[in-house]
mmCIF file of C-alpha atoms in Angstrom:
data_model
loop_
_atom_site.group_PDB
_atom_site.id
_atom_site.type_symbol
_atom_site.label_atom_id
_atom_site.label_comp_id
_atom_site.label_asym_id
_atom_site.label_seq_id
_atom_site.Cartn_x
_atom_site.Cartn_y
_atom_site.Cartn_z
ATOM 1 C CA MET A 282 116.866 111.914 69.096
ATOM 2 C CA ASN A 283 120.390 112.871 68.015
ATOM 3 C CA THR A 284 119.313 116.458 67.346
ATOM 4 C CA LEU A 285 117.678 116.638 70.757
ATOM 5 C CA LEU A 286 120.731 115.271 72.517
ATOM 6 C CA GLU A 287 123.043 117.672 70.742
ATOM 7 C CA ALA A 288 120.920 120.480 72.137
ATOM 8 C CA LEU A 289 120.886 118.889 75.593
ATOM 9 C CA TYR A 290 124.645 118.514 75.740
ATOM 10 C CA ASP A 291 125.030 122.205 74.964
ATOM 11 C CA ASN A 292 122.344 123.308 77.437
ATOM 12 C CA THR A 293 123.513 124.369 80.892
ATOM 13 C CA SER A 294 120.222 125.489 82.443
ATOM 14 C CA LEU A 295 117.536 122.851 81.713
ATOM 15 C CA ASN A 296 116.314 121.161 84.894
ATOM 16 C CA THR A 297 113.126 119.385 83.702
ATOM 17 C CA LEU A 298 112.749 117.102 80.674
ATOM 18 C CA ASP A 299 109.520 115.294 79.747
ATOM 19 C CA LEU A 300 109.915 112.633 77.038
ATOM 20 C CA TYR A 301 106.765 110.658 77.866
ATOM 21 C CA SER A 302 105.674 108.242 75.115
ATOM 22 C CA ASN A 303 108.160 109.291 72.444
ATOM 23 C CA GLY A 304 109.103 105.881 71.064
ATOM 24 C CA ILE A 305 112.661 106.189 72.328
ATOM 25 C CA GLY A 306 113.347 102.445 72.365
ATOM 26 C CA ILE A 307 116.441 100.559 73.502
ATOM 27 C CA GLU A 308 119.064 102.478 71.519
ATOM 28 C CA GLY A 309 117.571 105.824 72.437
ATOM 29 C CA GLY A 310 117.614 104.706 76.065
ATOM 30 C CA ARG A 311 121.323 103.966 75.846
ATOM 31 C CA ILE A 312 122.015 107.383 74.350
ATOM 32 C CA LEU A 313 120.009 109.118 77.068
ATOM 33 C CA ALA A 314 121.768 107.085 79.751
ATOM 34 C CA ASN A 315 125.123 108.254 78.433
ATOM 35 C CA PHE A 316 123.862 111.825 78.555
ATOM 36 C CA LEU A 317 122.755 111.391 82.181
ATOM 37 C CA CYS A 318 126.222 110.226 83.175
ATOM 38 C CA LYS A 319 127.574 113.640 82.180
ATOM 39 C CA ASN A 320 124.688 116.042 82.781
ATOM 40 C CA THR A 321 124.957 118.422 85.745
ATOM 41 C CA THR A 322 121.654 120.350 85.622
ATOM 42 C CA LEU A 323 118.694 117.992 85.068
ATOM 43 C CA THR A 324 116.722 117.261 88.250
ATOM 44 C CA HIS A 325 113.392 115.977 86.831
ATOM 45 C CA LEU A 326 113.145 113.395 84.025
ATOM 46 C CA ASN A 327 110.103 111.609 82.600
ATOM 47 C CA LEU A 328 110.889 108.610 80.386
ATOM 48 C CA SER A 329 107.640 106.729 80.938
ATOM 49 C CA HIS A 330 106.048 104.598 78.209
ATOM 50 C CA ASN A 331 109.026 104.437 75.853
ATOM 51 C CA ASN A 332 109.574 100.670 75.470
ATOM 52 C CA LEU A 333 113.172 100.814 76.668
ATOM 53 C CA GLY A 334 113.274 97.118 77.581
ATOM 54 C CA SER A 335 115.755 95.432 79.893
ATOM 55 C CA GLU A 336 118.804 96.761 78.033
ATOM 56 C CA GLY A 337 117.575 100.337 78.212
ATOM 57 C CA GLY A 338 116.717 99.802 81.878
ATOM 58 C CA GLU A 339 120.189 98.486 82.648
ATOM 59 C CA ALA A 340 121.801 101.411 80.830
ATOM 60 C CA LEU A 341 119.734 103.871 82.813
ATOM 61 C CA ALA A 342 120.553 102.072 86.069
ATOM 62 C CA ASP A 343 124.246 102.394 85.269
ATOM 63 C CA ALA A 344 123.759 106.117 84.691
ATOM 64 C CA LEU A 345 122.071 106.461 88.089
ATOM 65 C CA CYS A 346 125.193 105.019 89.700
ATOM 66 C CA LYS A 347 127.106 108.018 88.348
ATOM 67 C CA ASN A 348 124.580 110.854 88.217
ATOM 68 C CA THR A 349 124.494 113.033 91.342
ATOM 69 C CA ILE A 350 121.914 115.620 90.236
ATOM 70 C CA LEU A 351 118.664 113.853 89.285
ATOM 71 C CA THR A 352 116.054 113.813 92.063
ATOM 72 C CA PHE A 353 112.814 112.855 90.223
ATOM 73 C CA LEU A 354 112.627 109.951 87.755
ATOM 74 C CA TYR A 355 109.392 108.820 86.102
ATOM 75 C CA PHE A 356 109.942 105.488 84.371
ATOM 76 C CA HIS A 357 106.537 103.806 84.146
ATOM 77 C CA ASP A 358 105.653 101.184 81.526
ATOM 78 C CA ASN A 359 109.024 100.451 79.956
ATOM 79 C CA ASN A 360 108.990 96.657 80.360
ATOM 80 C CA ILE A 361 112.511 96.512 81.768
ATOM 81 C CA GLY A 362 111.764 93.150 83.400
ATOM 82 C CA SER A 363 113.595 91.398 86.216
ATOM 83 C CA LYS A 364 117.065 92.153 84.830
ATOM 84 C CA GLY A 365 116.313 95.849 84.592
ATOM 85 C CA GLY A 366 114.668 95.762 88.018
ATOM 86 C CA LYS A 367 117.719 94.176 89.644
ATOM 87 C CA ALA A 368 120.034 96.654 87.925
ATOM 88 C CA LEU A 369 117.875 99.506 89.155
ATOM 89 C CA ALA A 370 117.940 98.120 92.696
ATOM 90 C CA ASN A 371 121.724 97.934 92.566
ATOM 91 C CA ALA A 372 121.863 101.561 91.429
ATOM 92 C CA LEU A 373 119.749 102.633 94.393
ATOM 93 C CA TYR A 374 122.407 101.286 96.749
ATOM 94 C CA LYS A 375 124.886 103.700 95.199
ATOM 95 C CA ASN A 376 122.776 106.726 94.292
ATOM 96 C CA ASN A 377 122.316 109.114 97.216
ATOM 97 C CA ARG A 378 120.416 111.848 95.399
ATOM 98 C CA LEU A 379 117.229 110.385 93.881
ATOM 99 C CA ASN A 380 114.229 110.887 96.158
ATOM 100 C CA THR A 381 111.266 110.202 93.845
ATOM 101 C CA LEU A 382 111.006 107.103 91.657
ATOM 102 C CA TYR A 383 107.994 105.987 89.612
ATOM 103 C CA VAL A 384 108.606 102.588 88.008
ATOM 104 C CA GLY A 385 105.155 101.012 87.822
ATOM 105 C CA GLY A 386 104.214 98.632 85.015
ATOM 106 C CA ASN A 387 107.701 97.284 84.342
ATOM 107 C CA ASN A 388 107.161 93.559 84.919
ATOM 108 C CA PHE A 389 109.874 93.260 87.580
ATOM 109 C CA GLY A 390 108.550 89.898 88.709
ATOM 110 C CA SER A 391 109.883 87.935 91.663
ATOM 111 C CA GLU A 392 113.604 88.650 91.346
ATOM 112 C CA GLY A 393 113.185 92.354 90.662
ATOM 113 C CA GLY A 394 110.672 92.693 93.500
ATOM 114 C CA LYS A 395 112.918 91.052 96.074
ATOM 115 C CA ALA A 396 115.893 93.123 94.936
ATOM 116 C CA LEU A 397 113.924 96.341 95.371
ATOM 117 C CA ALA A 398 112.674 95.218 98.780
ATOM 118 C CA ASN A 399 116.256 94.661 99.924
ATOM 119 C CA VAL A 400 117.160 98.196 98.856
ATOM 120 C CA LEU A 401 114.599 99.673 101.238
ATOM 121 C CA TYR A 402 116.588 98.385 104.204
ATOM 122 C CA LYS A 403 119.562 100.570 103.309
ATOM 123 C CA ASN A 404 118.512 103.391 100.979
ATOM 124 C CA SER A 405 118.157 106.623 102.946
ATOM 125 C CA THR A 406 117.144 109.098 100.232
ATOM 126 C CA LEU A 407 113.995 107.713 98.561
ATOM 127 C CA THR A 408 110.855 109.330 99.933
ATOM 128 C CA THR A 409 108.443 108.461 97.096
ATOM 129 C CA LEU A 410 108.291 105.046 95.414
ATOM 130 C CA HIS A 411 105.703 103.770 92.921
ATOM 131 C CA ILE A 412 106.156 100.103 92.030
ATOM 132 C CA GLY A 413 102.558 99.192 91.234
ATOM 133 C CA SER A 414 101.608 96.733 88.468
ATOM 134 C CA ASN A 415 104.899 94.856 88.480
ATOM 135 C CA ASN A 416 103.752 91.247 88.617
ATOM 136 C CA PHE A 417 104.848 90.718 92.212
ATOM 137 C CA GLY A 418 103.535 87.844 94.298
ATOM 138 C CA SER A 419 103.139 87.036 97.968
ATOM 139 C CA GLU A 420 106.859 86.486 98.619
ATOM 140 C CA GLU A 421 107.776 89.864 97.181
ATOM 141 C CA GLY A 422 104.921 91.492 99.066
ATOM 142 C CA LYS A 423 106.093 90.032 102.365
ATOM 143 C CA ALA A 424 109.668 91.107 101.612
ATOM 144 C CA LEU A 425 108.475 94.661 101.008
ATOM 145 C CA ALA A 426 106.441 94.594 104.215
ATOM 146 C CA ASP A 427 109.448 93.425 106.213
ATOM 147 C CA ALA A 428 111.584 96.192 104.711
ATOM 148 C CA LEU A 429 109.000 98.762 105.792
ATOM 149 C CA CYS A 430 109.585 97.741 109.396
ATOM 150 C CA TYR A 431 113.100 99.159 109.086
ATOM 151 C CA ASN A 432 112.869 101.895 106.462
ATOM 152 C CA THR A 433 112.839 105.421 107.905
ATOM 153 C CA THR A 434 112.625 107.648 104.816
ATOM 154 C CA LEU A 435 109.710 106.549 102.606
ATOM 155 C CA THR A 436 106.618 108.704 102.991
ATOM 156 C CA TYR A 437 104.753 107.465 99.871
ATOM 157 C CA LEU A 438 104.539 103.887 98.613
ATOM 158 C CA ASN A 439 102.357 102.617 95.775
ATOM 159 C CA ILE A 440 102.233 98.834 95.408
ATOM 160 C CA GLY A 441 98.822 98.595 93.786
ATOM 161 C CA TYR A 442 97.728 95.920 91.303
ATOM 162 C CA ASN A 443 100.095 93.164 92.382
ATOM 163 C CA ASN A 444 97.581 90.536 93.559
ATOM 164 C CA PHE A 445 99.209 90.225 96.978
ATOM 165 C CA GLY A 446 96.297 88.638 98.813
ATOM 166 C CA SER A 447 95.366 88.617 102.492
ATOM 167 C CA ASN A 448 98.650 87.254 103.879
ATOM 168 C CA VAL A 449 100.629 90.136 102.418
ATOM 169 C CA ALA A 450 98.032 92.558 103.764
ATOM 170 C CA LYS A 451 98.577 91.061 107.222
ATOM 171 C CA ALA A 452 102.346 91.474 106.844
ATOM 172 C CA LEU A 453 101.844 95.083 105.776
ATOM 173 C CA ALA A 454 99.565 95.634 108.758
ATOM 174 C CA ASP A 455 102.330 94.405 111.043
ATOM 175 C CA ALA A 456 104.760 96.763 109.307
ATOM 176 C CA LEU A 457 102.408 99.701 109.854
ATOM 177 C CA CYS A 458 102.503 98.997 113.584
ATOM 178 C CA LYS A 459 106.272 99.566 113.487
ATOM 179 C CA ASN A 460 106.847 102.093 110.703
ATOM 180 C CA ALA A 461 106.737 105.725 111.827
ATOM 181 C CA THR A 462 107.408 107.624 108.596
ATOM 182 C CA LEU A 463 105.049 106.349 105.867
ATOM 183 C CA LYS A 464 102.172 108.746 105.224
ATOM 184 C CA ASP A 465 100.602 107.460 101.997
ATOM 185 C CA LEU A 466 100.094 103.771 101.161
ATOM 186 C CA GLU A 467 98.290 102.697 97.983
ATOM 187 C CA LEU A 468 97.147 99.085 97.803
ATOM 188 C CA TRP A 469 94.445 99.141 95.122
ATOM 189 C CA TYR A 470 93.547 95.900 93.303
ATOM 190 C CA ASN A 471 95.406 93.458 95.542
ATOM 191 C CA ASN A 472 92.692 90.958 96.462
ATOM 192 C CA ILE A 473 93.141 91.662 100.168
ATOM 193 C CA GLY A 474 89.742 90.349 101.266
ATOM 194 C CA ASP A 475 88.085 90.693 104.656
ATOM 195 C CA ASP A 476 90.892 89.021 106.627
ATOM 196 C CA GLY A 477 93.454 91.403 105.198
ATOM 197 C CA GLY A 478 91.078 94.308 105.703
ATOM 198 C CA LYS A 479 90.621 93.485 109.394
ATOM 199 C CA ALA A 480 94.384 93.289 109.902
ATOM 200 C CA LEU A 481 94.842 96.677 108.263
ATOM 201 C CA GLU A 482 92.044 98.184 110.344
ATOM 202 C CA ASN A 483 93.711 96.984 113.546
ATOM 203 C CA ALA A 484 96.999 98.482 112.393
ATOM 204 C CA LEU A 485 95.354 101.828 111.686
ATOM 205 C CA ASN A 486 94.360 102.049 115.331
ATOM 206 C CA LYS A 487 98.015 101.758 116.345
ATOM 207 C CA ASN A 488 99.766 103.698 113.585
ATOM 208 C CA THR A 489 99.800 107.472 114.111
ATOM 209 C CA THR A 490 101.640 108.676 111.002
ATOM 210 C CA LEU A 491 99.678 107.310 108.012
ATOM 211 C CA THR A 492 97.364 109.951 106.544
ATOM 212 C CA TYR A 493 96.120 108.213 103.370
ATOM 213 C CA LEU A 494 95.307 104.591 102.571
ATOM 214 C CA ASP A 495 93.962 103.469 99.185
ATOM 215 C CA ILE A 496 92.398 99.994 99.245
ATOM 216 C CA VAL A 497 89.917 100.355 96.400
ATOM 217 C CA HIS A 498 88.887 97.115 94.606
ATOM 218 C CA ASN A 499 90.126 94.657 97.225
ATOM 219 C CA ASN A 500 87.019 92.555 97.911
ATOM 220 C CA ILE A 501 86.572 93.930 101.421
ATOM 221 C CA SER A 502 82.927 93.725 102.475
ATOM 222 C CA PHE A 503 83.067 96.312 105.273
ATOM 223 C CA LYS A 504 84.231 99.895 105.625
ATOM 224 C CA LEU A 505 87.538 100.285 107.421
ATOM 225 C CA LYS A 506 87.527 102.601 110.412
ATOM 226 C CA SER A 507 90.316 104.250 112.359
ATOM 227 C CA ASN A 508 90.510 106.193 115.593
ATOM 228 C CA ASN A 509 92.999 108.496 113.876
ATOM 229 C CA PRO A 510 91.008 111.572 112.737
ATOM 230 C CA ASP A 511 93.774 112.616 110.335
ATOM 231 C CA ILE A 512 93.643 109.578 108.069
ATOM 232 C CA SER A 513 91.710 109.393 104.800
ATOM 233 C CA ILE A 514 90.736 105.933 103.541
ATOM 234 C CA ARG A 515 89.766 105.408 99.904
ATOM 235 C CA GLN A 516 87.684 102.302 99.557
#
């Protein structure tokens, strides 16, 4: 890691760095975060599956408060937990450059989920957000749905595998009746059921911007239909 970072500090042209599954760990995460505070060229970074933990997540969040170059961050499966999730949410209030964030499988839980939902009211740069498999529940799902009623920048949202249930699906359906920017919504493995499916189907007949909806593995017994010819539904 030290050898790599020495090379990175000296490099003035690298814009993409993929460190997927390299066993970086907490200390390596801190070192990389320090590098990001100073780097002026990197726009795409993949740190997924590196077991950075909450401390590594907090260090990276602090770096995002200072970095003004990075636009794409892939940070799946690092188990940063609720503390890391809240730190990341705080960074998104301050960072006005990042537009693509993949942070699925990080066990954000209730506190991290609500913190991220609150960000969506105010953040005006994120267009792509993947927060699937983060151990959210119905409260976090409803908070995210409410935020979607006001957010005007997100075009892609993945909240799959969070066991939201039908009530969250109904809240999301209501949000889709109001949101005019989201194009891709992924809701796989959320136990939506028929009631949630019907609510979503009704919303699809009012929403004119969504072009892709993924509701695979949601215990819906009927095929959703829409009068919008431009939408693709994966079921």
